PDB file of C-alpha atoms in Angstrom:
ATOM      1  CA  UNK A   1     130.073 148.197 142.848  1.00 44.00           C
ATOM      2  CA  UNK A   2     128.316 147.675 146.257  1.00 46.00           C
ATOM      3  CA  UNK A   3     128.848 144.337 146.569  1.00 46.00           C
ATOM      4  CA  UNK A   4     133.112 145.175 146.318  1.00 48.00           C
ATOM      5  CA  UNK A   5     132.436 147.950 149.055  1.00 51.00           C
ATOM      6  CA  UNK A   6     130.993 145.455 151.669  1.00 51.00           C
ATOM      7  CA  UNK A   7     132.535 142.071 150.861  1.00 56.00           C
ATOM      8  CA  UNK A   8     135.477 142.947 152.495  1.00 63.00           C
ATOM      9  CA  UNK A   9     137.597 145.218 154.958  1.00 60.00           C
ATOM     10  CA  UNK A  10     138.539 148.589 153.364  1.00 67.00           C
ATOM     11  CA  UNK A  11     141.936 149.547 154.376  1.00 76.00           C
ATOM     12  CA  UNK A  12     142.012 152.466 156.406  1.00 83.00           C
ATOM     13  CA  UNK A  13     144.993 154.993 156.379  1.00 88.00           C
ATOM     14  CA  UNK A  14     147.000 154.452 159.902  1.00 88.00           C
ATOM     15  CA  UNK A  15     146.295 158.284 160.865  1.00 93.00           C
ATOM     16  CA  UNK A  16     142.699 157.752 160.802  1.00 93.00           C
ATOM     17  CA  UNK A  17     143.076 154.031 162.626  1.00 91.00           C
ATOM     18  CA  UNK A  18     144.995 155.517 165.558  1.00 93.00           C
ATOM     19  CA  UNK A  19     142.340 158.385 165.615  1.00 95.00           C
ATOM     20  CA  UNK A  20     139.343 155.618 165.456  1.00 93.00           C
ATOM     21  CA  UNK A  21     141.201 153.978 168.546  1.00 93.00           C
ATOM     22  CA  UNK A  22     142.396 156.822 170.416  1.00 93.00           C
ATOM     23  CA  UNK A  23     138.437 158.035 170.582  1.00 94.00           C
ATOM     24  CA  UNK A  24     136.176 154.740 170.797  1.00 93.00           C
ATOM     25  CA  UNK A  25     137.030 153.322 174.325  1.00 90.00           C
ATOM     26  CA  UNK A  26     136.488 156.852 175.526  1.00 90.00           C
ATOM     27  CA  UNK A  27     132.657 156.720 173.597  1.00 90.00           C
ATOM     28  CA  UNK A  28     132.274 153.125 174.838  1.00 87.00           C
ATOM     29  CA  UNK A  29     132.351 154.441 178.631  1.00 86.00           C
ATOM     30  CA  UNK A  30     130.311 157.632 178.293  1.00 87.00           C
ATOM     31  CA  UNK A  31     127.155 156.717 175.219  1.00 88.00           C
ATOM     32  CA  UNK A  32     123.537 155.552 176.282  1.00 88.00           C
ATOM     33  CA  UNK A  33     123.474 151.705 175.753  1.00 85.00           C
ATOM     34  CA  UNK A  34     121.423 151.842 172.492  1.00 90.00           C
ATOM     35  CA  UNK A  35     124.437 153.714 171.113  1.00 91.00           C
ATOM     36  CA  UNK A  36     127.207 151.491 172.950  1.00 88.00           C
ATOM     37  CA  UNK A  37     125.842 148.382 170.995  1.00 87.00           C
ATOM     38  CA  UNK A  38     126.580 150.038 167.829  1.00 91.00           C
ATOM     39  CA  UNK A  39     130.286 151.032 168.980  1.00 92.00           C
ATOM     40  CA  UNK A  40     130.571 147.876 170.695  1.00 88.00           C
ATOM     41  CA  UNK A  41     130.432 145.815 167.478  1.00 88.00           C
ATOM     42  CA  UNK A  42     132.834 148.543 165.748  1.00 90.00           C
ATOM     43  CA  UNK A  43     135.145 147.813 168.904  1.00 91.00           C
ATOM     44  CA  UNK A  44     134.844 144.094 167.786  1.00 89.00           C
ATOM     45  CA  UNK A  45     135.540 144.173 164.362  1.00 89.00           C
ATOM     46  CA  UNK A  46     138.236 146.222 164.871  1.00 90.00           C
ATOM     47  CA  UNK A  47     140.280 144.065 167.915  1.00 90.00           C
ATOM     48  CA  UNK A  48     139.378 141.212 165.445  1.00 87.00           C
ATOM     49  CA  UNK A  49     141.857 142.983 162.894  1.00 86.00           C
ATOM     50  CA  UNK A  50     144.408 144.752 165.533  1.00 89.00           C
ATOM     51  CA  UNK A  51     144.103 143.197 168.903  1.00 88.00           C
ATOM     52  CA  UNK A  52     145.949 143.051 170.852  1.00 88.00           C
ATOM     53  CA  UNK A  53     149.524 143.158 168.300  1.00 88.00           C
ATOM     54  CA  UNK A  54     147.933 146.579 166.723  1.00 91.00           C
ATOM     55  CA  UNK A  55     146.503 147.993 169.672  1.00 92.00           C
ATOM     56  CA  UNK A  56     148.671 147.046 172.744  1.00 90.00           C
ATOM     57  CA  UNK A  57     147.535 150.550 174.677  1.00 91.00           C
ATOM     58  CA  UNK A  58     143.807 149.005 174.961  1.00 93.00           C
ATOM     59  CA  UNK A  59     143.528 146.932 177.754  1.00 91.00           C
ATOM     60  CA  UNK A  60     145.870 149.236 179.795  1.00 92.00           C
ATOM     61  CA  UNK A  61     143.997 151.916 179.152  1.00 92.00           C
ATOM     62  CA  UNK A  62     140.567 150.036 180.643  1.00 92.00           C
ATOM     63  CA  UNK A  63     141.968 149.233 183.374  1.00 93.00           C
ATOM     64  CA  UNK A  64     143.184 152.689 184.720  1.00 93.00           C
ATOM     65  CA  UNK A  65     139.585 153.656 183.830  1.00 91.00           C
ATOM     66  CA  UNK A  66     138.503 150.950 186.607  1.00 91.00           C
ATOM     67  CA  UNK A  67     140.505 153.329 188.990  1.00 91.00           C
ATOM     68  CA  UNK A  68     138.436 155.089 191.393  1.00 85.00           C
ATOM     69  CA  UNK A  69     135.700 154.454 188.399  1.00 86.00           C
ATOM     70  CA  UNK A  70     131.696 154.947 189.188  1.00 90.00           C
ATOM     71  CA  UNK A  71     128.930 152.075 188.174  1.00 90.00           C
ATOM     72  CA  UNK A  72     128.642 153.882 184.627  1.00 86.00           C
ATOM     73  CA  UNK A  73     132.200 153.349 183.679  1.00 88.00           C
ATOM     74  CA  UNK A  74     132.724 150.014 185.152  1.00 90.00           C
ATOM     75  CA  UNK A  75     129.801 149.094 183.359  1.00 87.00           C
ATOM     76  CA  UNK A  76     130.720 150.421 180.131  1.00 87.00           C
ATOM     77  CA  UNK A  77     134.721 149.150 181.020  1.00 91.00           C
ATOM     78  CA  UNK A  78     132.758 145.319 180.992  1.00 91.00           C
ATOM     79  CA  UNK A  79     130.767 146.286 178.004  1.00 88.00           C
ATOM     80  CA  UNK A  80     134.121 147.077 176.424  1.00 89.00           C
ATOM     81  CA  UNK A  81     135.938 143.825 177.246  1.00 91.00           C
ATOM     82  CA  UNK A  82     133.059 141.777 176.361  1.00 90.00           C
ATOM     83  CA  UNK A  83     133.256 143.263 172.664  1.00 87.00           C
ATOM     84  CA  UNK A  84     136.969 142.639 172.536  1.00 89.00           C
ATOM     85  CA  UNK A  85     136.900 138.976 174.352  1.00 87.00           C
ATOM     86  CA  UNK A  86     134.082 137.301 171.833  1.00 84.00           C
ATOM     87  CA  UNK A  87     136.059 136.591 169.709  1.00 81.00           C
ATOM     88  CA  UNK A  88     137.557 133.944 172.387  1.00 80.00           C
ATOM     89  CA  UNK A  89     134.976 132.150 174.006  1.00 80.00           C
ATOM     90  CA  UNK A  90     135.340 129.307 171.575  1.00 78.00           C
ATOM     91  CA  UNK A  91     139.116 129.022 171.997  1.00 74.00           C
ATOM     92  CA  UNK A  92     139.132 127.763 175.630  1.00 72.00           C
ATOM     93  CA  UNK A  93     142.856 127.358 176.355  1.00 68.00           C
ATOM     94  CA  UNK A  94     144.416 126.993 172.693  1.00 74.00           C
ATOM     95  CA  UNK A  95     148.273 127.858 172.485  1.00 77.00           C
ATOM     96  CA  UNK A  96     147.946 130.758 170.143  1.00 73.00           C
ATOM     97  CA  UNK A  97     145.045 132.144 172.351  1.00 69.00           C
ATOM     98  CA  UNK A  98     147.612 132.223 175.840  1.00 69.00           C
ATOM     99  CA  UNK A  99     150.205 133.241 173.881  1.00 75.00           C
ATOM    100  CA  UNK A 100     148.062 136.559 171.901  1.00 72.00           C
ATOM    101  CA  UNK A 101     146.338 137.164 175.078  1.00 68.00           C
ATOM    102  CA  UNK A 102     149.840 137.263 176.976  1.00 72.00           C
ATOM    103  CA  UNK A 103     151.258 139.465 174.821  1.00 69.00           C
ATOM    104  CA  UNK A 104     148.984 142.172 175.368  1.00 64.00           C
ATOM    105  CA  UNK A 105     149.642 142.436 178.861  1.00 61.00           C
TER     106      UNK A 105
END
């Protein structure tokens, strides 16, 4: 039925995860805005699920974009970590926040 489609996350098979996250940090930096809200909240449902234990390659990957980057891709680089860093804002200093956030350093 529909309502067992949405009410919950639908597994994806890992080959199709790792191709999801290999591409969408690359279509974060380089869509029109209109478009980048619509990844942006893909980019936060996913980090909700994977970040940063899943996905320890994206924040290194960000910043090498910042290298030598132009105003487009710095902006889209902060559009990017303000999708995956919402999910903090009401977590100011908890233990398991340092402690997740450390690890994906």
């Amino acid at each position: 039925s529909d309502a067992d489609t949405y009410s919950g996350a639908q597994p994806l098979p890992d080959n199709e995860k790792a191709q999801i996250k290999g591409l969408l940090p690359s279509l974060m930096l380089s869509t029109p805005p209109l478009v980048q809200a619509q990844l942006s909240e893909a980019l936060s449902i996913i980090c909700a699920h994977d970040f940063p234990r899943q996905w320890p390659t994206l924040l290194p990957e960000l910043v090498q974009r910042l290298q030598g980057a132009d105003l487009p891709t710095i902006n889209g680089v902060l559009a990017t970590a303000n999708s995956i860093f919402k999910r903090y804002r009401n977590q100011y200093g908890s233990d398991a926040m340092v402690s997740e956030l450390a690890s994906s350093q």
